[in-house]
Coordinates of C-alpha atoms in Angstrom, one line a residue:
Chain A
M110 CA -7.1 -4.6 33.4
S111 CA -7.8 -2.4 30.5
K112 CA -4.7 -1.8 28.6
T113 CA -5.0 0.2 25.4
V114 CA -2.5 -0.3 22.6
G115 CA -2.1 2.4 20.0
V116 CA -1.3 1.5 16.4
L117 CA 0.4 4.4 14.6
G118 CA -1.9 5.0 11.7
L119 CA 0.0 7.4 9.4
Q120 CA 0.5 4.9 6.5
G121 CA 1.0 1.2 5.9
A122 CA -0.2 -2.0 7.5
Y123 CA -1.8 -0.5 10.6
A124 CA -5.2 -2.1 10.1
K125 CA -3.6 -5.6 10.0
H126 CA -1.9 -5.0 13.4
S127 CA -5.2 -3.7 14.8
K128 CA -6.9 -6.8 13.6
M129 CA -4.3 -9.1 15.2
L130 CA -4.7 -7.2 18.5
D131 CA -8.5 -7.6 18.2
Q132 CA -7.9 -11.4 17.8
L133 CA -6.0 -11.4 21.0
G134 CA -8.8 -9.5 22.7
I135 CA -6.6 -6.4 23.3
K136 CA -8.2 -3.0 23.2
N137 CA -6.5 -0.9 20.6
L138 CA -6.9 2.2 18.6
I139 CA -5.4 3.8 15.5
V140 CA -3.5 6.8 16.7
R141 CA -2.6 9.8 14.5
Y142 CA -2.5 12.8 16.9
P143 CA -0.1 13.7 19.7
D144 CA -2.6 13.4 22.6
E145 CA -3.7 10.0 21.4
I146 CA -0.1 8.6 21.6
E147 CA 0.3 9.9 25.1
K148 CA -2.7 8.0 26.3
C149 CA -1.6 4.6 25.1
D150 CA -0.1 1.8 27.3
G151 CA 1.8 0.4 24.4
L152 CA 2.4 1.4 20.8
V153 CA 2.8 -0.5 17.5
I154 CA 4.7 1.2 14.7
P155 CA 3.8 -0.7 11.5
G156 CA 5.5 -1.3 8.2
G157 CA 4.8 0.9 5.2
E158 CA 7.1 3.5 3.7
S159 CA 9.5 5.0 6.2
S160 CA 9.8 8.2 4.2
T161 CA 6.1 8.8 4.1
M162 CA 5.7 8.2 7.8
S163 CA 8.7 10.3 8.7
I164 CA 7.3 13.3 6.8
L165 CA 3.9 12.9 8.5
I166 CA 5.5 12.6 11.9
D167 CA 7.1 16.0 11.5
Q168 CA 4.1 17.7 9.8
M169 CA 1.8 16.5 12.6
D170 CA 4.1 17.3 15.5
L171 CA 4.4 13.7 16.5
R172 CA 8.2 13.6 16.9
K173 CA 8.2 14.8 20.5
P174 CA 5.4 12.6 21.8
L175 CA 7.0 9.6 20.1
Q176 CA 10.4 10.4 21.5
R177 CA 8.9 10.9 25.0
F178 CA 7.0 7.6 24.8
K179 CA 8.6 5.3 27.3
K180 CA 6.1 2.4 27.4
P181 CA 6.5 -0.8 25.3
I182 CA 6.7 -0.5 21.5
L183 CA 6.5 -3.1 18.8
A184 CA 8.0 -1.9 15.5
T185 CA 7.9 -3.8 12.3
C186 CA 9.8 -3.3 9.0
A187 CA 9.7 0.5 8.3
G188 CA 8.9 1.0 12.0
V189 CA 12.4 -0.4 12.8
I190 CA 14.0 2.2 10.5
L191 CA 12.0 4.9 12.2
L192 CA 13.2 3.9 15.6
S193 CA 16.8 3.3 14.6
E194 CA 19.9 5.6 15.0
N195 CA 20.3 5.9 11.3
K196 CA 21.7 9.2 10.2
S197 CA 18.9 11.6 9.3
S198 CA 18.5 12.1 5.6
A199 CA 16.3 14.4 3.6
K200 CA 13.9 11.4 3.3
V201 CA 13.9 9.8 6.7
K202 CA 14.6 11.3 10.1
P203 CA 14.7 8.4 12.6
L204 CA 13.7 8.8 16.3
H205 CA 16.8 7.3 17.8
K206 CA 15.0 5.0 20.3
L207 CA 16.8 1.8 19.3
P208 CA 20.7 1.7 19.4
L209 CA 21.1 0.1 16.0
L210 CA 21.6 0.9 12.3
C211 CA 19.6 -0.5 9.5
E212 CA 19.6 -0.5 5.7
R213 CA 16.4 0.2 3.9
N214 CA 15.3 -2.3 1.1
A215 CA 18.3 -4.3 2.0
Y216 CA 17.1 -7.5 0.3
G217 CA 16.3 -5.7 -3.0
R218 CA 13.1 -4.8 -4.8
Q219 CA 9.7 -6.6 -4.5
I220 CA 10.9 -9.4 -6.7
E221 CA 13.3 -10.4 -3.9
S222 CA 10.6 -10.3 -1.2
F223 CA 10.0 -13.7 0.5
M224 CA 8.5 -15.7 3.2
T225 CA 10.3 -18.2 5.4
T226 CA 10.2 -19.6 8.9
I227 CA 12.5 -18.4 11.7
E228 CA 13.4 -19.8 15.1
I229 CA 12.7 -17.4 18.0
Q230 CA 14.8 -17.7 21.2
N231 CA 13.0 -19.6 24.0
E232 CA 10.1 -20.4 21.7
H233 CA 9.3 -24.0 20.9
Q234 CA 7.6 -23.4 17.5
N235 CA 9.0 -21.8 14.4
F236 CA 7.5 -18.6 13.3
P237 CA 6.4 -17.8 9.8
A238 CA 8.1 -14.6 8.7
I239 CA 7.1 -12.5 5.7
F240 CA 9.7 -10.0 4.4
I241 CA 8.4 -7.3 2.1
R242 CA 11.2 -5.1 0.7
G243 CA 12.5 -5.4 4.2
P244 CA 15.4 -3.6 5.9
K245 CA 18.4 -5.4 7.4
I246 CA 19.8 -4.5 10.8
S247 CA 23.4 -3.7 9.8
Q248 CA 24.9 -2.8 13.2
I249 CA 23.9 -3.2 16.8
K250 CA 25.4 -0.4 19.0
S251 CA 24.6 -1.6 22.5
N252 CA 25.0 -4.9 24.3
K253 CA 21.6 -4.4 25.8
V254 CA 20.0 -5.2 22.5
E255 CA 19.0 -8.9 22.6
V256 CA 18.8 -10.8 19.3
L257 CA 15.8 -13.0 19.5
A258 CA 15.9 -14.3 15.9
Q259 CA 18.3 -14.3 13.0
L260 CA 18.1 -15.1 9.3
D261 CA 21.4 -15.9 7.4
N262 CA 23.3 -14.6 10.5
S263 CA 21.6 -11.3 10.4
P264 CA 19.3 -10.2 13.3
V265 CA 15.6 -10.0 12.3
L266 CA 13.9 -9.8 15.7
V267 CA 15.5 -7.9 18.5
K268 CA 14.5 -6.6 21.9
Y269 CA 15.9 -3.6 23.7
K270 CA 14.5 -2.7 27.1
N271 CA 10.7 -2.7 26.4
I272 CA 11.0 -2.3 22.6
M273 CA 10.6 -5.2 20.2
A274 CA 11.6 -4.8 16.6
A275 CA 11.0 -7.1 13.7
T276 CA 12.3 -6.5 10.2
F277 CA 9.5 -8.7 8.9
H278 CA 5.7 -8.6 9.1
P279 CA 4.2 -10.7 11.9
E280 CA 0.9 -9.0 11.2
L281 CA 0.7 -10.6 7.8
S282 CA 0.8 -14.1 9.1
N283 CA -1.8 -15.9 11.1
N284 CA 0.5 -16.5 14.0
T285 CA -0.1 -14.1 17.0
R286 CA 2.9 -15.1 19.0
I287 CA 5.1 -12.0 18.5
H288 CA 2.1 -9.8 19.4
E289 CA 1.5 -11.9 22.5
I290 CA 5.2 -11.5 23.6
F291 CA 4.8 -7.7 23.1
I292 CA 1.5 -7.5 25.0
N293 CA 3.2 -9.3 27.9
L294 CA 5.7 -6.4 28.2
I295 CA 2.8 -4.0 29.0
Chain B
M225 CA 17.7 -23.1 8.0
S226 CA 14.4 -23.1 6.2
E227 CA 13.8 -22.2 2.6
K228 CA 13.0 -18.8 1.4
E229 CA 9.8 -18.8 -0.7
K230 CA 9.8 -15.8 -3.0
N231 CA 6.9 -14.4 -5.1
T232 CA 4.1 -16.3 -3.3
Y233 CA 0.6 -14.8 -3.4
E234 CA 1.0 -13.7 0.3
V235 CA 4.2 -11.9 -0.6
K236 CA 2.5 -10.1 -3.5
V237 CA -0.5 -9.0 -1.5
G238 CA 1.9 -8.1 1.3
L239 CA 3.3 -5.2 -0.7
A240 CA -0.3 -4.0 -1.5
E241 CA -0.9 -4.1 2.3
M242 CA 2.1 -1.8 2.9
L243 CA 0.8 0.7 0.4
K244 CA -2.4 1.2 2.4
G245 CA -3.2 4.7 3.7
G246 CA -0.8 6.1 1.1
V247 CA -0.7 7.9 -2.2
I248 CA 0.6 6.4 -5.4
M249 CA 1.6 9.2 -7.8
D250 CA 2.0 9.2 -11.6
V251 CA 5.4 10.6 -12.6
T252 CA 7.0 11.0 -16.0
T253 CA 10.5 12.0 -15.0
S254 CA 13.0 11.3 -12.3
E255 CA 12.6 14.9 -11.1
Q256 CA 8.9 14.4 -10.7
A257 CA 9.6 11.1 -8.9
K258 CA 11.8 12.9 -6.4
I259 CA 9.1 15.6 -5.8
A260 CA 6.6 12.8 -5.2
E261 CA 8.9 10.9 -2.8
D262 CA 9.7 14.1 -0.9
A263 CA 6.0 14.9 -0.6
G264 CA 5.4 11.6 1.1
A265 CA 4.2 9.4 -1.8
A266 CA 4.1 5.7 -0.8
A267 CA 4.9 4.7 -4.4
V268 CA 5.3 6.2 -7.8
M269 CA 3.9 5.0 -11.2
A270 CA 6.4 5.5 -13.9
L271 CA 4.8 6.4 -17.2
E272 CA 5.7 8.3 -20.4
R273 CA 2.7 10.6 -20.4
I274 CA 0.2 11.4 -17.7
P275 CA -3.3 10.2 -18.7
A276 CA -4.5 13.8 -19.4
D277 CA -1.7 14.1 -22.0
I278 CA -2.4 10.6 -23.4
R279 CA -5.9 11.8 -24.1
E280 CA -4.7 14.9 -25.8
H281 CA -1.9 13.2 -27.7
G282 CA -4.0 10.4 -29.2
G283 CA -2.4 7.5 -31.0
I284 CA -1.4 4.2 -29.3
A285 CA -0.4 4.4 -25.7
R286 CA 2.2 1.7 -24.8
M287 CA 4.4 0.6 -21.9
S288 CA 6.9 3.2 -20.9
S289 CA 10.5 2.9 -22.2
P290 CA 12.8 0.8 -20.0
K291 CA 15.3 3.7 -19.9
M292 CA 12.7 6.0 -18.4
I293 CA 11.6 3.4 -15.9
K294 CA 15.2 2.7 -14.8
S295 CA 15.9 6.4 -14.3
I296 CA 12.9 6.6 -12.0
Q297 CA 14.0 3.4 -10.1
E298 CA 17.4 5.0 -9.6
A299 CA 15.9 8.3 -8.3
V300 CA 13.8 7.0 -5.4
D301 CA 13.7 4.4 -2.6
I302 CA 9.9 3.9 -2.6
P303 CA 8.3 1.2 -4.8
V304 CA 8.1 1.9 -8.5
M305 CA 5.1 0.7 -10.5
A306 CA 4.7 0.7 -14.3
K307 CA 1.8 0.0 -16.6
C308 CA 1.4 -2.6 -19.3
R309 CA -1.4 -2.8 -21.8
I310 CA -4.4 -5.0 -21.1
G311 CA -3.5 -8.5 -22.2
H312 CA 0.0 -7.6 -23.2
F313 CA 1.9 -10.2 -21.3
A314 CA 5.1 -9.6 -23.2
E315 CA 5.2 -6.0 -21.9
A316 CA 4.5 -7.4 -18.4
Q317 CA 7.5 -9.8 -18.9
I318 CA 9.7 -6.8 -19.8
L319 CA 8.5 -4.9 -16.7
E320 CA 9.3 -8.0 -14.6
A321 CA 12.8 -8.2 -16.1
L322 CA 13.2 -4.5 -15.1
E323 CA 12.2 -5.5 -11.6
V324 CA 9.4 -2.9 -11.2
D325 CA 7.7 -3.5 -7.8
F326 CA 4.1 -3.6 -9.1
I327 CA 2.6 -3.9 -12.6
D328 CA -0.6 -2.0 -13.4
E329 CA -2.4 -3.8 -16.2
S330 CA -4.1 -0.6 -17.2
E331 CA -7.0 0.7 -19.3
V332 CA -5.1 4.0 -19.6
L333 CA -2.9 2.3 -22.2
T334 CA -4.4 1.0 -25.5
P335 CA -5.5 -2.6 -25.0
A336 CA -3.6 -5.3 -26.7
D337 CA -6.2 -8.0 -26.3
E338 CA -9.9 -7.3 -26.5
E339 CA -11.0 -10.5 -24.8
N340 CA -8.3 -11.6 -22.4
H341 CA -6.3 -10.1 -19.6
V342 CA -2.8 -11.2 -18.5
W343 CA -2.6 -14.5 -16.5
K344 CA -1.0 -12.8 -13.5
Y345 CA 0.0 -16.0 -11.6
D346 CA 2.8 -16.5 -14.1
F347 CA 4.6 -13.4 -12.7
K348 CA 6.9 -13.0 -9.8
I349 CA 5.8 -9.5 -9.1
P350 CA 2.3 -8.3 -8.1
F351 CA -0.3 -6.8 -10.4
V352 CA -3.0 -4.2 -9.8
C353 CA -6.0 -4.0 -12.1
G354 CA -8.9 -1.5 -12.5
C355 CA -12.6 -2.3 -12.1
R356 CA -16.0 -0.7 -12.5
N357 CA -17.9 -3.3 -10.5
L358 CA -17.5 -6.4 -8.3
G359 CA -17.7 -8.9 -11.1
E360 CA -14.8 -7.3 -12.9
A361 CA -12.8 -7.0 -9.6
L362 CA -13.3 -10.7 -8.9
R363 CA -12.4 -11.7 -12.5
R364 CA -9.1 -9.8 -12.1
I365 CA -8.4 -11.4 -8.7
G366 CA -9.2 -14.8 -10.2
E367 CA -6.4 -14.1 -12.7
G368 CA -4.0 -13.3 -9.9
A369 CA -4.3 -9.6 -9.2
A370 CA -2.9 -8.7 -5.8
M371 CA -4.6 -5.3 -5.6
I372 CA -7.8 -3.8 -7.1
R373 CA -8.5 -0.1 -7.9
T374 CA -11.4 1.7 -9.3
K375 CA -11.0 2.7 -12.9
G376 CA -12.6 6.1 -12.6
E377 CA -12.1 8.0 -15.8
A378 CA -8.3 8.7 -16.0
G379 CA -7.0 12.1 -17.0
T380 CA -10.2 14.0 -16.6
G381 CA -9.7 15.4 -13.1
N382 CA -13.4 14.4 -12.7
I383 CA -14.1 12.2 -9.7
V384 CA -17.6 11.1 -10.7
E385 CA -16.6 7.8 -12.4
A386 CA -14.4 6.7 -9.5
V387 CA -17.2 7.4 -7.1
R388 CA -19.6 5.4 -9.3
H389 CA -17.2 2.5 -9.4
M390 CA -16.4 2.5 -5.7
R391 CA -20.0 2.8 -4.7
K392 CA -21.0 0.0 -7.1
V393 CA -18.3 -2.4 -5.7
Q394 CA -19.2 -1.6 -2.1
R395 CA -23.0 -1.9 -2.7
Q396 CA -22.5 -5.2 -4.5
M397 CA -20.4 -6.5 -1.7
R398 CA -23.0 -5.5 0.9
A399 CA -25.7 -7.2 -1.2
L400 CA -23.7 -10.4 -1.4
T401 CA -23.5 -10.7 2.4
Q402 CA -27.3 -10.7 2.5
L403 CA -27.8 -13.6 0.1
D404 CA -28.8 -17.0 1.2
K405 CA -26.1 -19.7 0.2
H406 CA -28.6 -21.1 -2.3
E407 CA -28.5 -17.9 -4.2
L408 CA -24.7 -17.5 -4.5
M409 CA -24.1 -19.6 -7.6
A410 CA -26.8 -17.8 -9.5
E411 CA -25.3 -14.5 -8.4
A412 CA -21.8 -15.6 -9.5
K413 CA -23.2 -16.5 -12.9
K414 CA -24.9 -13.1 -13.2
M415 CA -21.8 -11.2 -12.2
G416 CA -19.5 -13.4 -14.4
A417 CA -17.3 -13.9 -11.4
P418 CA -15.4 -16.9 -10.1
F419 CA -17.7 -18.7 -7.6
E420 CA -15.1 -19.3 -4.9
L421 CA -14.4 -15.6 -4.8
V422 CA -18.1 -14.7 -4.7
K423 CA -18.5 -17.1 -1.7
K424 CA -15.5 -15.5 0.0
V425 CA -16.8 -12.0 -0.4
A426 CA -20.3 -13.1 0.8
E427 CA -18.6 -14.4 4.0
S428 CA -16.3 -11.5 4.7
G429 CA -18.1 -8.5 3.1
K430 CA -14.8 -7.3 1.6
L431 CA -12.4 -8.0 -1.2
P432 CA -9.7 -10.5 -0.5
V433 CA -7.1 -8.0 -1.7
P434 CA -6.6 -4.3 -0.9
N435 CA -9.1 -2.0 -2.7
F436 CA -7.7 1.4 -3.8
A437 CA -9.2 4.3 -5.7
A438 CA -8.0 5.8 -9.0
G439 CA -9.2 7.9 -11.9
G440 CA -10.0 11.6 -11.6
I441 CA -8.6 12.4 -8.2
A442 CA -7.4 16.0 -8.3
T443 CA -7.9 17.6 -4.9
P444 CA -7.4 16.7 -1.2
A445 CA -11.2 16.6 -0.9
D446 CA -11.4 14.1 -3.8
A447 CA -8.9 11.9 -1.9
S448 CA -10.9 12.2 1.3
L449 CA -14.1 11.4 -0.5
M450 CA -12.7 8.1 -1.9
M451 CA -11.3 7.1 1.5
Q452 CA -14.7 7.7 3.1
L453 CA -16.3 5.6 0.5
G454 CA -14.1 2.7 1.4
A455 CA -10.9 3.1 -0.6
E456 CA -7.8 2.0 1.4
S457 CA -5.4 4.2 -0.6
V458 CA -5.5 6.4 -3.7
F459 CA -3.7 6.7 -7.0
V460 CA -3.3 10.2 -8.3
G461 CA -2.5 10.4 -12.0
S462 CA -2.8 13.7 -13.8
G463 CA -4.1 15.5 -10.7
I464 CA -0.7 16.4 -9.4
F465 CA 1.6 17.1 -12.3
A466 CA -1.2 18.6 -14.5
S467 CA -1.9 21.2 -11.7
E468 CA -0.3 24.6 -11.3
D469 CA 1.3 23.6 -8.0
P470 CA 2.5 19.9 -8.0
E471 CA 4.7 20.1 -4.9
P472 CA 2.2 21.5 -2.4
R473 CA -0.6 19.6 -4.0
A474 CA 1.2 16.3 -3.6
K475 CA 1.9 17.0 0.0
A476 CA -1.7 18.1 0.6
I477 CA -3.1 14.9 -0.9
V478 CA -0.7 12.8 1.2
N479 CA -2.1 14.5 4.3
A480 CA -5.7 14.2 3.1
V481 CA -5.4 10.4 2.8
T482 CA -4.1 10.0 6.3
Y483 CA -6.4 12.6 7.9
Y484 CA -9.3 11.9 5.5
D485 CA -11.9 12.0 8.4
N486 CA -10.7 15.4 9.7
P487 CA -12.4 18.3 7.8
E488 CA -10.5 21.0 9.7
K489 CA -7.2 19.4 8.6
L490 CA -8.5 19.1 5.0
A491 CA -9.4 22.8 5.0
E492 CA -5.9 23.6 6.3
V493 CA -4.1 21.6 3.7
S494 CA -6.3 22.9 0.9
E495 CA -6.0 26.6 1.9
T496 CA -2.8 27.5 0.1
L497 CA -3.3 25.5 -3.0
A498 CA -3.6 27.1 -6.4
E499 CA -6.1 26.0 -9.0
A500 CA -6.5 22.2 -9.6
M501 CA -6.3 20.8 -13.1
Q502 CA -9.1 22.1 -15.3
G503 CA -10.8 18.8 -15.7
Q504 CA -13.3 17.5 -18.1
E505 CA -17.0 16.7 -18.1
I506 CA -17.5 12.9 -18.8
S507 CA -20.4 13.4 -21.2
E508 CA -18.2 15.4 -23.5
I509 CA -16.0 12.4 -24.0
P510 CA -17.4 10.1 -26.7
E511 CA -18.3 6.7 -25.4
E512 CA -15.6 5.0 -27.5
E513 CA -12.9 7.2 -26.1
R514 CA -13.7 6.5 -22.5
M515 CA -10.8 4.5 -20.9
A516 CA -13.0 2.9 -18.3
N517 CA -14.8 0.9 -20.9
R518 CA -11.6 -0.9 -21.7
G519 CA -11.2 -4.2 -19.9
W520 CA -13.4 -7.3 -19.9

C-alpha cells in the first residue's frame, strides 16, 4: 500500500506536517501545482496566513483542483478558514468544502496565543493543542459535522465526511495522533 | 478543563513557523500595509522610515511611534511586527503593551546598548534578531529569540551581505555536524556561543528556530537566491516601497518565495516589473556606517 499524502506548500507550516508524516512512515510530498494535487490520496492544508494562501491559490489556478479534490483532507488553523463557507472577501476567498463559518484571529493577537490540552472524542489520552492566532468556528451549518473536541464550549476539532479540521496546530506538538486518525481515513 | 498556557517558548516559535514560506514586508503607512497584505505578505513590519531612508536621513533611528503602529494594526489582519533598538528593553516593553505580534531587535535602528541585547525571555511576545554568523545567531537564541534572520546590509538593495551571512551560518552548521563530541566545547568557546545550543546544532545540523533572510533583497531573483541558500522566508525592507512599482513587485516577490525553485515561474513574475531600487555598493559605505556591524 503506497499512499501519497500531499501537503499544500504555498506558505506556512507545511514542512512541519511533512515531518510528522515522515515520522509515521507515510509517503508525502509538498504540492504547489494543479497536477500534483490531483495525484494525491490525501491532502494536508496547513496553517499560515489564509490571505497569502488564498491569493496564491488563485494566481496558480489551484482553486478548481482543490474544489474537485474528493479524497481525505486534514486542515489546520488557516486551512480551516480556507475550507470554510465564510463569505468571500477581498482578502480571503474560501473553498466552501466545510459547512461551517469561522472567525479569523478570534482569540486576538499573538500575545493571546496559547497551548493547552484537549479531550478528543473516543480517545483515551488528552491531546496537546497549540493555538497560534487561531480562528474560532463560529457556526456549524450541517448536522453531518461531528465535533470531536471543544475548548470553552467552542468546537476546535471537527470531522465532516472525510475532512478533518483543527483550529490548532497538531504539527507543532510531538503527538502524532491526529495525523494517524487522518491517515486512517485514506 | 485544563489551563491555557500563554507566551511559552513553543507558542513564540509557533508563530515563526507560521511565517515560513512567506514574505515579511516593511511598511511605513496603513496604505502600504494594505498593499502588502493584498499582495500576499505573510506579515508586515511597521516602521517610520524604510532602511534606505534611514540611511539618507541620518540622525538617531528609534522605535516607531505607537500611533503609527496602531494605525497599521487596524489596517490589516496579518501579523504586525515592529522594531526596537538593540538592548532597548523599554522600547520592547512599549511594543509589547501595543500587542505587536513580533519584535525585531534590529541593527537598522541606532543601538541603545553597545554590549548587551534584550533578555527576550522576559517578554510575552516573540523576538527576531539578525546575525552574521552562527555564534551570533546562537547568542540571540540563548537570550530567547524565536526567529533568526541574516542581517545583510539593510537599505542597500544589495544582496551580497545577506548571501555572505546566510552562507556563513549554513557552512558553520555543516562544519559542526562533522565535529567529534570532544571538540564541541572548544568550538563553542571559539564561536562565543552557548554550549547547549552548539551541541543541539551539531546533532540536528540546523538552527532550533526558523532561519529567515533579510537585508538587501530587492528582486524576485534575490528572494529565490536566499531561499535556495537555505532561508525559510524573506524580509523585504526597502526593496518594495523604494522601487518604482511597489504593488506588482510585492506580488512578484511573494510568488518568488513560494516558487523559488522554478526559474520559468521566476522569469514570468519578473517580466513586467519596472526597475528595482537603485541600490548601493557596500564598499562605498564607510565601515562605521554599516548597520550589520551593530550587535554583539
